[in-house]
mmCIF file of C-alpha atoms in Angstrom:
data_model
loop_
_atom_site.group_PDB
_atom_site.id
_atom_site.type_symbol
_atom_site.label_atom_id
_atom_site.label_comp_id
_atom_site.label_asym_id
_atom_site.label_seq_id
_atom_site.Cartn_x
_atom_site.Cartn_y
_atom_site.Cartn_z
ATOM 1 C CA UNK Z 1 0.000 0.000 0.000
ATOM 2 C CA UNK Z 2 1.460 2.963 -1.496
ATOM 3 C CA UNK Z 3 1.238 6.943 0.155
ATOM 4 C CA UNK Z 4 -1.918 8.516 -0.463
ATOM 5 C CA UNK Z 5 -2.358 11.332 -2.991
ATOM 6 C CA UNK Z 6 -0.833 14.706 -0.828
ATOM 7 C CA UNK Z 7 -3.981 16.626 -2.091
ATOM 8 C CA UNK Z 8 -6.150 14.162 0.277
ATOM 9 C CA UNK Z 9 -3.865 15.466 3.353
ATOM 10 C CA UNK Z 10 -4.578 18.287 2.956
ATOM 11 C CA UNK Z 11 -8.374 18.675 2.302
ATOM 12 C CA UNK Z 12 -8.373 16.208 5.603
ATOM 13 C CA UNK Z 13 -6.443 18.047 7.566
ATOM 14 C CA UNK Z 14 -6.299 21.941 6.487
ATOM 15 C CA UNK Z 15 -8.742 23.116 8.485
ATOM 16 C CA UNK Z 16 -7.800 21.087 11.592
ATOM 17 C CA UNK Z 17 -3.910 22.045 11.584
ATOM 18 C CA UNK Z 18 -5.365 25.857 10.968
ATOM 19 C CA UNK Z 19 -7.071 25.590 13.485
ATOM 20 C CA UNK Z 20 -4.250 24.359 15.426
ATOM 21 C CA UNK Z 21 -2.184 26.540 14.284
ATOM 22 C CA UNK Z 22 -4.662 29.244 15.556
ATOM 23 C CA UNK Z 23 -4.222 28.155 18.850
ATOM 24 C CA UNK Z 24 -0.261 27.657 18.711
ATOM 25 C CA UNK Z 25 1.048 30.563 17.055
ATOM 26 C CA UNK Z 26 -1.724 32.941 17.048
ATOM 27 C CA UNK Z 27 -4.378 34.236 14.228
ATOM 28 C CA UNK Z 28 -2.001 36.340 12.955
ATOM 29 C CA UNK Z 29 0.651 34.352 12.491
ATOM 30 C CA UNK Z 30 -1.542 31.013 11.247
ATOM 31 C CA UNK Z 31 -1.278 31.545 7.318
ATOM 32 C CA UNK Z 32 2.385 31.767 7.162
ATOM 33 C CA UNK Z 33 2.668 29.060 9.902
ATOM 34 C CA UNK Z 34 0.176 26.951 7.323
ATOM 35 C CA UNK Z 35 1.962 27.782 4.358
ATOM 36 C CA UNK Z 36 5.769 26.983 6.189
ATOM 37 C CA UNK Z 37 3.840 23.088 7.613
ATOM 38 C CA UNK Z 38 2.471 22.411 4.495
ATOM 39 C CA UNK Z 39 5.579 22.828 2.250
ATOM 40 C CA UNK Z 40 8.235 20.937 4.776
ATOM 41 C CA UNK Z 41 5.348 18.471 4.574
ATOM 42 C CA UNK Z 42 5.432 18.088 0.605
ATOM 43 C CA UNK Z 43 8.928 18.113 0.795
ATOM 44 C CA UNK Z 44 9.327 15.672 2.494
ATOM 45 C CA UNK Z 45 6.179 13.331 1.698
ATOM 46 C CA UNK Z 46 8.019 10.918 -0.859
ATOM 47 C CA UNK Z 47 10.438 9.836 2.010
ATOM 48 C CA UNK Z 48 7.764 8.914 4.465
ATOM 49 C CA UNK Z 49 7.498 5.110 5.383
ATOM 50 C CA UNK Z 50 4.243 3.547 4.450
ATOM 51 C CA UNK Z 51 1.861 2.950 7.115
ATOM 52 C CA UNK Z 52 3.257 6.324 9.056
ATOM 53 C CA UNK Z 53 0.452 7.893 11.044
ATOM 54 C CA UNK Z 54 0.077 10.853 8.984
ATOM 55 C CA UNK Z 55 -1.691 12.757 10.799
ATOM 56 C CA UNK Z 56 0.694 12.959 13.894
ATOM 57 C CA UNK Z 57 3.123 13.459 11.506
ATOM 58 C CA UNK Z 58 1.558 16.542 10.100
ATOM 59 C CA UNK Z 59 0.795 18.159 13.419
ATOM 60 C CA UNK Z 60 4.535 17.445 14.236
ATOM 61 C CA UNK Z 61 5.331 20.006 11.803
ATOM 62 C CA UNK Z 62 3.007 22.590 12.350
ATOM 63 C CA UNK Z 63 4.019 22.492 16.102
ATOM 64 C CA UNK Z 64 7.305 23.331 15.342
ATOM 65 C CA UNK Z 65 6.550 25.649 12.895
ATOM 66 C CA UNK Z 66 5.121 27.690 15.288
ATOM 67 C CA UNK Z 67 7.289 27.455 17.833
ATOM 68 C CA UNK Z 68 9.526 28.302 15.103
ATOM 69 C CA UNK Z 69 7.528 31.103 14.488
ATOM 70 C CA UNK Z 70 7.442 32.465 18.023
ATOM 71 C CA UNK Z 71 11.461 32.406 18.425
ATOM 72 C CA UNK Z 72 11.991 34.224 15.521
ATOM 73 C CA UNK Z 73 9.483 36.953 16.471
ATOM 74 C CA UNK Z 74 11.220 40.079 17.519
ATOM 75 C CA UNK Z 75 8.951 42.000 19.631
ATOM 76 C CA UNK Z 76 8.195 40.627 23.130
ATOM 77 C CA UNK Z 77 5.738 38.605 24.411
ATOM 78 C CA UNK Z 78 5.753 38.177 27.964
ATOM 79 C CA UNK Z 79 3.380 40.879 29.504
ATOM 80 C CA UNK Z 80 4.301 39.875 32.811
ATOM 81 C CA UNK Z 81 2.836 37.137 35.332
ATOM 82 C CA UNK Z 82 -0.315 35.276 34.774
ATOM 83 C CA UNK Z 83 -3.564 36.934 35.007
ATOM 84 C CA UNK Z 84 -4.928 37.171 38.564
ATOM 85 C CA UNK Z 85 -8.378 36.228 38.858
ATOM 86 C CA UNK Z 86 -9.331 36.145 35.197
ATOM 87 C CA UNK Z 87 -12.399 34.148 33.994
ATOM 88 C CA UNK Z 88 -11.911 32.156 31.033
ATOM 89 C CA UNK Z 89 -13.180 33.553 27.815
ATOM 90 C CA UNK Z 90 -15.264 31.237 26.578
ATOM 91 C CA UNK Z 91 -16.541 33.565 23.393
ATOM 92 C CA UNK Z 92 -13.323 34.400 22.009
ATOM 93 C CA UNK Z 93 -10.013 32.702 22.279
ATOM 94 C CA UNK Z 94 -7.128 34.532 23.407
ATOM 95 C CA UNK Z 95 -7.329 34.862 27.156
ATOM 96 C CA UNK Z 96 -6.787 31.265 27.418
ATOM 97 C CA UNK Z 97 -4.473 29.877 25.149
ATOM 98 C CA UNK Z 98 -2.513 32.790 26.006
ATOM 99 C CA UNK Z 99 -2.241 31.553 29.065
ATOM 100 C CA UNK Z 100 -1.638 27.916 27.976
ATOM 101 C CA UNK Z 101 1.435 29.366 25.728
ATOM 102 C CA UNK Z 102 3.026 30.460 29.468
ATOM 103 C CA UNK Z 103 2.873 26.663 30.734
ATOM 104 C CA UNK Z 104 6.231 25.289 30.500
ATOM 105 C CA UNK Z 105 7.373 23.458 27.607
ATOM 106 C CA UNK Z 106 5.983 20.268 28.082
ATOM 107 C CA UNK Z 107 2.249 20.740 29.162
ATOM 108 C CA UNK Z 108 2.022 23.582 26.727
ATOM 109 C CA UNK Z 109 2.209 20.702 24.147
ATOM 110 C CA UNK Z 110 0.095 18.400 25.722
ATOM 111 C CA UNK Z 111 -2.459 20.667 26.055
ATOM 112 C CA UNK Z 112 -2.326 22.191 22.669
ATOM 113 C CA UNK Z 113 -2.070 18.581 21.084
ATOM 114 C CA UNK Z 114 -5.164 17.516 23.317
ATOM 115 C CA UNK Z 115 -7.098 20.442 23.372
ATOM 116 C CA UNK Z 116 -6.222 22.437 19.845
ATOM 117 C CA UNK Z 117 -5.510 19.702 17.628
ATOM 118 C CA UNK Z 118 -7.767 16.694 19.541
ATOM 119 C CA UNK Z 119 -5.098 14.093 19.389
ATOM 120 C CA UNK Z 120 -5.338 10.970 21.260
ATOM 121 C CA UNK Z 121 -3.270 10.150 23.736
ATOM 122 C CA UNK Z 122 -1.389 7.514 21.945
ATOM 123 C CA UNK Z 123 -0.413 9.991 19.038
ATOM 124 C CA UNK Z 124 0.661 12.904 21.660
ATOM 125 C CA UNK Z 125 2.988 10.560 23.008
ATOM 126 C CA UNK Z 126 4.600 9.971 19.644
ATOM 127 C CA UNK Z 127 5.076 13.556 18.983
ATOM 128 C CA UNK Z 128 6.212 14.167 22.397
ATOM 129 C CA UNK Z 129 8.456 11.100 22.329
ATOM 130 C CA UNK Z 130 7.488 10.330 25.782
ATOM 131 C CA UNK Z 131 4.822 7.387 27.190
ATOM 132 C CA UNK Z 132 1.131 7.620 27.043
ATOM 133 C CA UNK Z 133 0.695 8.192 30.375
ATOM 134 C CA UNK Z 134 3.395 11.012 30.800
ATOM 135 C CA UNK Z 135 1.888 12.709 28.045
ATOM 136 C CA UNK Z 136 -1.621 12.387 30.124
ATOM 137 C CA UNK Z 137 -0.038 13.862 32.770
ATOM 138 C CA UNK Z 138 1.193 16.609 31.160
ATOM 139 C CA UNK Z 139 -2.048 17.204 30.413
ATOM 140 C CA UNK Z 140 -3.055 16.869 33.672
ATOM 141 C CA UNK Z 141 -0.714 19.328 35.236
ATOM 142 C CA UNK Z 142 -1.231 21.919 32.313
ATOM 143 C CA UNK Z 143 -5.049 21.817 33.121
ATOM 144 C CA UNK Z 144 -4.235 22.246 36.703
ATOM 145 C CA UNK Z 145 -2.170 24.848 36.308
ATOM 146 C CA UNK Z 146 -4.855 27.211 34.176
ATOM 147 C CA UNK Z 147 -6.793 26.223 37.077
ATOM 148 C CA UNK Z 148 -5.025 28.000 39.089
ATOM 149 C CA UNK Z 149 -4.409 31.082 36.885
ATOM 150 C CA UNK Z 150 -8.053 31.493 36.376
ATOM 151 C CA UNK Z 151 -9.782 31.380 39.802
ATOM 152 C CA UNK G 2 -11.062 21.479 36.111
ATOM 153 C CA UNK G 3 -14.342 20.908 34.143
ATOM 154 C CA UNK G 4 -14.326 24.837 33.432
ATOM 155 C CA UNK G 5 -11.027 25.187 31.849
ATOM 156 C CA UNK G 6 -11.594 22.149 29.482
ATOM 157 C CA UNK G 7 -14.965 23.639 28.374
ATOM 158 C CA UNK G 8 -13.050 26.732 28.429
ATOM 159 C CA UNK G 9 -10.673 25.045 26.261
ATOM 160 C CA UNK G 10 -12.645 23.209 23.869
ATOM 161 C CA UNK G 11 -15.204 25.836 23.188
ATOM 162 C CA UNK G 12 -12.798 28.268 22.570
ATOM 163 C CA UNK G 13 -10.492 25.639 19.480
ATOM 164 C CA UNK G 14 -14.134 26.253 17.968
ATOM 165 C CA UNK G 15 -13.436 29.290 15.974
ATOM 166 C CA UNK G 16 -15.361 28.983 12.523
ATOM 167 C CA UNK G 17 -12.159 29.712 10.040
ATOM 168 C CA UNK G 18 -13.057 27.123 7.588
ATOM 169 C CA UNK G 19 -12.869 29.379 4.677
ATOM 170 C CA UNK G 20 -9.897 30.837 5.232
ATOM 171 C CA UNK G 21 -8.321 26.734 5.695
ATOM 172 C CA UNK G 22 -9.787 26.531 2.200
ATOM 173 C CA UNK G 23 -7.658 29.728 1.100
ATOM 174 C CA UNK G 24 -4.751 29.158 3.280
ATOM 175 C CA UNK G 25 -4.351 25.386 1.180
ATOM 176 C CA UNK G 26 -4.874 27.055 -2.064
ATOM 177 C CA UNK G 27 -2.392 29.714 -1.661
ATOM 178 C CA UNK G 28 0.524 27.282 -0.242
ATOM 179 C CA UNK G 29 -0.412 24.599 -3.088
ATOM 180 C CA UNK G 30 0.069 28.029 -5.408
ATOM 181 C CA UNK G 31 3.735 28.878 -3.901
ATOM 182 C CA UNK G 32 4.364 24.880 -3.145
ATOM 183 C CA UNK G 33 3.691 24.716 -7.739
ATOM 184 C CA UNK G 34 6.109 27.738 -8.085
ATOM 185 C CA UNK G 35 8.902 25.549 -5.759
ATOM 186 C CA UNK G 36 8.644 22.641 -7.991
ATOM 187 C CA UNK G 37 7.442 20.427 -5.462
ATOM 188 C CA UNK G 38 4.374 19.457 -7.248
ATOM 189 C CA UNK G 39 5.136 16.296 -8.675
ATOM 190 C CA UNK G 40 1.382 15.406 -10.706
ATOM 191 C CA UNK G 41 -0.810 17.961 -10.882
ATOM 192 C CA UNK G 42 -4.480 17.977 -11.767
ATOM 193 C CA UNK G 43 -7.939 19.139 -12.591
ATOM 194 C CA UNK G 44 -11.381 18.167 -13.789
ATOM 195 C CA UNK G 45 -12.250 19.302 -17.865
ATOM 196 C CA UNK G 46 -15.711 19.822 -18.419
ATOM 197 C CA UNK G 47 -16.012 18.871 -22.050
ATOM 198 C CA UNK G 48 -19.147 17.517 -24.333
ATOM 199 C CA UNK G 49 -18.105 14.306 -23.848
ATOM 200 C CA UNK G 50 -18.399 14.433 -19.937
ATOM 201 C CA UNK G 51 -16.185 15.471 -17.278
ATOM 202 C CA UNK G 52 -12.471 14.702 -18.126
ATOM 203 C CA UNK G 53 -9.892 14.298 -15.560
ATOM 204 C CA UNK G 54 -6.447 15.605 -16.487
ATOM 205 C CA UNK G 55 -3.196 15.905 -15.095
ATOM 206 C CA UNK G 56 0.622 16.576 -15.924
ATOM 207 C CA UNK G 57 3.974 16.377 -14.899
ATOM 208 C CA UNK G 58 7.159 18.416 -15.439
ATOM 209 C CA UNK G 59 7.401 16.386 -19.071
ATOM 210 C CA UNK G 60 3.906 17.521 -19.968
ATOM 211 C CA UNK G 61 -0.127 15.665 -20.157
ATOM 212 C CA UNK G 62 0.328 12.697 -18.628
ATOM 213 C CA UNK G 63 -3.214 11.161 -17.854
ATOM 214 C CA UNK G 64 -6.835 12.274 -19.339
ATOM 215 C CA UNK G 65 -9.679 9.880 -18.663
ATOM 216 C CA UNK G 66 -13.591 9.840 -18.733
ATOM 217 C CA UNK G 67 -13.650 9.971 -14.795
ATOM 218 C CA UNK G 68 -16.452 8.842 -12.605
ATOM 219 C CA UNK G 69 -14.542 8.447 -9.242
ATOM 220 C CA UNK G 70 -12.048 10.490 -8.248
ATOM 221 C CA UNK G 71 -10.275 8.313 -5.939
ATOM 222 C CA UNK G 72 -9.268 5.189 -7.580
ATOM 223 C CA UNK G 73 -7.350 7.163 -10.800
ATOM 224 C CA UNK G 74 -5.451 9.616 -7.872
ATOM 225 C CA UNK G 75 -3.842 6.698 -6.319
ATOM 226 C CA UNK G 76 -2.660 5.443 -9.291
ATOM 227 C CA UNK G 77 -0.845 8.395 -9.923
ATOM 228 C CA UNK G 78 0.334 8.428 -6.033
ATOM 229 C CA UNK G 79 1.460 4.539 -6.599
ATOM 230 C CA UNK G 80 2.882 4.869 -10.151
ATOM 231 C CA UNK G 81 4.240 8.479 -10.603
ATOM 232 C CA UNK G 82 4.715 9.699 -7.366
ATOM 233 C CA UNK G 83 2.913 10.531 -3.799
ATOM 234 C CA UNK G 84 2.828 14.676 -4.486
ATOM 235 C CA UNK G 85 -0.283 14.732 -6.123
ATOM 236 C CA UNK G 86 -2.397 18.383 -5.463
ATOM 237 C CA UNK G 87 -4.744 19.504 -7.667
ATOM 238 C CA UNK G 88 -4.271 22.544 -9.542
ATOM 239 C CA UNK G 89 -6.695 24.633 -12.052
ATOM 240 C CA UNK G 90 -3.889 27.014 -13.315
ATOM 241 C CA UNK G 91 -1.499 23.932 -13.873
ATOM 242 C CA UNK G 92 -4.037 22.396 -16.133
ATOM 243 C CA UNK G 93 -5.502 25.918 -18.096
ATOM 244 C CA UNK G 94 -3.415 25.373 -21.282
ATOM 245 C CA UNK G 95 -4.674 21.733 -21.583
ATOM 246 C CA UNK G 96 -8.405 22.942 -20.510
ATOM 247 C CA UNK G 97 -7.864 25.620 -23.375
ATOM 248 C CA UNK G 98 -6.525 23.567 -26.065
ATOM 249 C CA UNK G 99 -9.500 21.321 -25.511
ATOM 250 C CA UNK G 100 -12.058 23.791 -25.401
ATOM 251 C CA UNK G 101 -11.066 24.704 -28.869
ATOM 252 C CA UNK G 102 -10.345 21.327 -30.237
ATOM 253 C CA UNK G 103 -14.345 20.335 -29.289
ATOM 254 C CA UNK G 104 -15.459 24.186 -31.108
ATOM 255 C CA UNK G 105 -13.875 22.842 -33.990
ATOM 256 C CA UNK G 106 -11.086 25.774 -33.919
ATOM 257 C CA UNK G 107 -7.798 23.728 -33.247
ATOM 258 C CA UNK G 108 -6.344 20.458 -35.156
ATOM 259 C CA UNK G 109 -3.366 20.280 -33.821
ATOM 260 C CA UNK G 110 -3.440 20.194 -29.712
ATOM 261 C CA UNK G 111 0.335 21.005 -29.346
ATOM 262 C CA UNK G 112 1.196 19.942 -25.897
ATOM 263 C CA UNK G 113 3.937 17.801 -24.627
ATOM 264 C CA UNK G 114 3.308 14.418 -23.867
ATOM 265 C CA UNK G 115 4.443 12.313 -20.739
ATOM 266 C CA UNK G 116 4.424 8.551 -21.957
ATOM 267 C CA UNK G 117 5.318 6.991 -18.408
ATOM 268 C CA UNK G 118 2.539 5.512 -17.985
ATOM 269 C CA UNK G 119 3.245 3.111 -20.888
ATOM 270 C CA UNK G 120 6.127 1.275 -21.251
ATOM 271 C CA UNK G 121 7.559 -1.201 -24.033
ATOM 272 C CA UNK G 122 5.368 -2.339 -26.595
ATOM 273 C CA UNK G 123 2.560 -0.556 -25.775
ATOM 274 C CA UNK G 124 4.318 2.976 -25.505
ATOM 275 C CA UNK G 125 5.575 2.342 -29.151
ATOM 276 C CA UNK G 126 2.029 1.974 -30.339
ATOM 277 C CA UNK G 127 0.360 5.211 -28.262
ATOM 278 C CA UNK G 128 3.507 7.337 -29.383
ATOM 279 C CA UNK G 129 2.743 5.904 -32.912
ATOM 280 C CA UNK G 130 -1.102 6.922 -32.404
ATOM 281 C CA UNK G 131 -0.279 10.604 -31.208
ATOM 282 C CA UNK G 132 0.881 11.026 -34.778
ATOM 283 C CA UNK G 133 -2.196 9.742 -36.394
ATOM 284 C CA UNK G 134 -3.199 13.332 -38.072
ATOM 285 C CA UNK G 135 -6.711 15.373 -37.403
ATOM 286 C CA UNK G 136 -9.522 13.721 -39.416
ATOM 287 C CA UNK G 137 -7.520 10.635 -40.619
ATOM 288 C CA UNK G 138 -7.562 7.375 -39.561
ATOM 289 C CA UNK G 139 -5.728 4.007 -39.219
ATOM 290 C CA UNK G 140 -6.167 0.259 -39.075
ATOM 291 C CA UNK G 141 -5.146 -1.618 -35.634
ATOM 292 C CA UNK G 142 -2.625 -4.027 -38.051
ATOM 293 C CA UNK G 143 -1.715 -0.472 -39.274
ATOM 294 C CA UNK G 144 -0.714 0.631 -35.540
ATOM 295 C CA UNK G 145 0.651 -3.123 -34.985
ATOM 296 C CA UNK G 146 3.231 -2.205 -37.884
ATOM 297 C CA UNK G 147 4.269 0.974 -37.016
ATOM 298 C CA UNK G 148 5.093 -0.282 -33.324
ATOM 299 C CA UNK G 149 7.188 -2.892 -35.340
ATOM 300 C CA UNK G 150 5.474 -5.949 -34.778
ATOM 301 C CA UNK G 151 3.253 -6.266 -37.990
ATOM 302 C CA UNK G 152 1.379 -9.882 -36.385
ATOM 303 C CA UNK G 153 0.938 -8.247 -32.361
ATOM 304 C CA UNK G 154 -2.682 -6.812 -34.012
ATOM 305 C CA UNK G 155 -4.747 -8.019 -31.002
ATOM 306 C CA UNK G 156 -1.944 -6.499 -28.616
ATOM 307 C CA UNK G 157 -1.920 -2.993 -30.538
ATOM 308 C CA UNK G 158 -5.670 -3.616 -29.745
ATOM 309 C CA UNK G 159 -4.844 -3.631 -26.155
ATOM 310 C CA UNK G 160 -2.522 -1.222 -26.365
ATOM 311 C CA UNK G 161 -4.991 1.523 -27.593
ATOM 312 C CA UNK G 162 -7.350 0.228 -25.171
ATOM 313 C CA UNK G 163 -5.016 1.200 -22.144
ATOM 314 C CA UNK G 164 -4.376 4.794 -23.184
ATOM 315 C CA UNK G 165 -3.975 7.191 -20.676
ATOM 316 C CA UNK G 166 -4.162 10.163 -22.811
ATOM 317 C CA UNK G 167 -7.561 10.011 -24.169
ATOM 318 C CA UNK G 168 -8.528 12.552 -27.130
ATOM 319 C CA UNK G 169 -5.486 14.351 -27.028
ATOM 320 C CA UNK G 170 -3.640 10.771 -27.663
ATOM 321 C CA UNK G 171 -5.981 9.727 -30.728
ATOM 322 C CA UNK G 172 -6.423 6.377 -30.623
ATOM 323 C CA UNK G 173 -10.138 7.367 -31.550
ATOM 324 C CA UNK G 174 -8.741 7.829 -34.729
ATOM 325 C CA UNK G 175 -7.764 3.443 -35.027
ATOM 326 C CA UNK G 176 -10.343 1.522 -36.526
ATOM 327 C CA UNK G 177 -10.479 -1.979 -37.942
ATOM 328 C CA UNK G 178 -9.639 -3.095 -41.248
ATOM 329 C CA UNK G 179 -12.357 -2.789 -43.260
ATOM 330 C CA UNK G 180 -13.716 0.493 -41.622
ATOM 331 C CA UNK G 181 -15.706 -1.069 -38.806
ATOM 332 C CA UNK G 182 -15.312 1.472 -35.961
ATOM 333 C CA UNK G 183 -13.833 -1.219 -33.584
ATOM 334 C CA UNK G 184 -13.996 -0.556 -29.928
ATOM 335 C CA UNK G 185 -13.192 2.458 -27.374
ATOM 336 C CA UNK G 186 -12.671 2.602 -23.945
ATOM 337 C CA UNK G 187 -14.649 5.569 -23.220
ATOM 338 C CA UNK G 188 -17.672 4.045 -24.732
ATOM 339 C CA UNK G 189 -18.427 3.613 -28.453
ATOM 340 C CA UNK G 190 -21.052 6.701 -28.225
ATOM 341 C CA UNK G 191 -17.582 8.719 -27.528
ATOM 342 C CA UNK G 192 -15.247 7.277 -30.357
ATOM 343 C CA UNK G 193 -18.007 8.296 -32.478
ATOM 344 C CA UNK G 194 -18.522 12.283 -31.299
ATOM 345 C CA UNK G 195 -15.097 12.756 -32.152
ATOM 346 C CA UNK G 196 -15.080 11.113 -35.195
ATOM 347 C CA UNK G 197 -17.893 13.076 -36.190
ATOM 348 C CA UNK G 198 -15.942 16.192 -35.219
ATOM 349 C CA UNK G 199 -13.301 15.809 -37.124
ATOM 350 C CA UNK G 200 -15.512 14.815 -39.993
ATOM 351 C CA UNK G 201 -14.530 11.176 -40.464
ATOM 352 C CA UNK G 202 -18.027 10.220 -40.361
ATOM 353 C CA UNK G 203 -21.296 11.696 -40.939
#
């Protein structure tokens, strides 16, 4: 069983990564974070093993695109501590994955991979390169954590 | 903890659909422009049905009667290679050249030709065919000749009847000895539209 036509990625899985991507790197940043996953992605599609889990694979890429992105930003980002006694915004989207993108390294990828890009477990392990149940629990303690910034 | 995973959820909700849809196209635009668009492809409306073509660097390389998607794209994925996208501007000088063919303005389609899909024997004959002028036509022992193997008439058969450059590849223009239209892959009802067109036959 051969690789599937590329054009077939990406009506599957253009508006999830985007949306991802959203969440990750910011709406202002998404199209040239979409643009940067997609072409590494054809680039390098020929040299994928058969029977790779594709879409892991894909999100791989657009996670470190936009961590890419975020390095090579200039202007700065940190506005300080955490919001004090903030309430989620549940109509919008910034307040909180703002505050996800201040969790440390680790459970900000859980939760984005979880939460942004609804991987299961299994897969955010992969892309983590840790075990299933350390990537749960980075989940766990990033949840906790926005807890705590938000009441 | 159930408030933050709402919170969380809810808010990954954002409707940006459309601009997915524009964010692909424009990538699959630059991603052309790179070169790293190995097949690329689009669907022909035409009078004889929706056509499906597609090309590589070398030029036309497939153009079929399509009436699933699916099964045709993997073959190109399997037998070409796995960077298949789809692309309208890619495909706007074959769309044009048939357009006019079918209004009876153009004789001569002019476009390069990617053979890969046929190899050997076969190859011989459909390279033979796509020299088989506008409004003439040819016997199948004819083709078997000119691909050098005057007694292979039931293979030159075959070999027209695997051609994956419809129209633009004539083998509409191969009949049998004797003028009997012989067969077409497309349907007969197709062989005889173009022949028709081209003013073979009433």
């Amino acid at each position: 069983m051969s690789l599937p036509p590329f054009q077939s990625l990406l009506d599957r899985y253009r508006e999830p990564v985007y949306r991802f991507l959203v969440a990750t790197a910011g709406p202002q940043y998404a199209d040239d974070c979409f643009q940067e996953t997609f072409l590494a992605a054809l680039a390098a599609y020929p040299r994928l093993r058969r029977g790779s889990n594709l879409r892991a694979w894909l999100f791989t890429i657009a996670y470190r695109k936009a961590m890419d992105s975020h390095r090579t930003r200039r202007k700065d980002r940190a506005t300080g501590p955490a919001v004090e006694k903030a309430s989620p915004s549940t109509d919008g989207y910034s307040d909180i994955w703002d505050a996800v993108k201040r969790l440390p390294p680790k459970q900000r990828a859980a939760v984005f991979h979880r939460y942004a890009a609804d991987l299961p477990y299994k897969d955010i392990a992969n892309v983590l390169g840790s075990t299933d149940a350390a990537a749960r629990q980075n989940v766990r303690e990033g949840l906790k954590k926005l807890k705590e910034v938000f009441s | 903890m159930k408030n933050i995973q709402d919170a969380l959820t809810k808010a990954g909700r954002v409707p940006i659909g459309e601009r997915a849809v524009q964010a692909a196209e424009a990538t699959m635009l630059e991603a052309t422009r790179r070169g790293l668009v190995d097949v690329a492809y689009y669907l022909i409306d035409s009078p004889l049905g929706t056509l499906f073509a597609a090309s590589t660097a070398k030029g036309l390389v497939r153009l079929a009667y399509v009436q699933d998607l699916d099964p045709i794209l993997a073959e190109l994925a399997d037998r070409v290679s796995p960077r298949v996208v789809e692309s309208k501007k890619e495909l706007e000088l074959v769309r044009r050249r048939l357009d006019e063919y079918f209004e009876g303005k153009r004789q001569s389609f002019d476009l390069p030709l990617d053979f890969r899909l046929s190899n050997g024997f076969y190859g011989r004959v459909l390279q033979a065919t796509a020299r088989i002028p506008y409004g003439q036509t040819v016997s199948y022992r004819d083709m078997a000749e000119k691909a050098g193997n005057l007694r292979a008439t039931r293979a030159a058969g075959n070999a027209l009847g695997s051609n994956p450059i419809a129209i633009v590849v004539p083998c509409h223009r191969v009949l049998r000895t004797g003028g009997d239209l012989g067969g077409y892959t497309g349907g007969l009802d197709k062989k005889i539209i173009l022949l028709r067109l081209e003013k073979v036959i009433n």
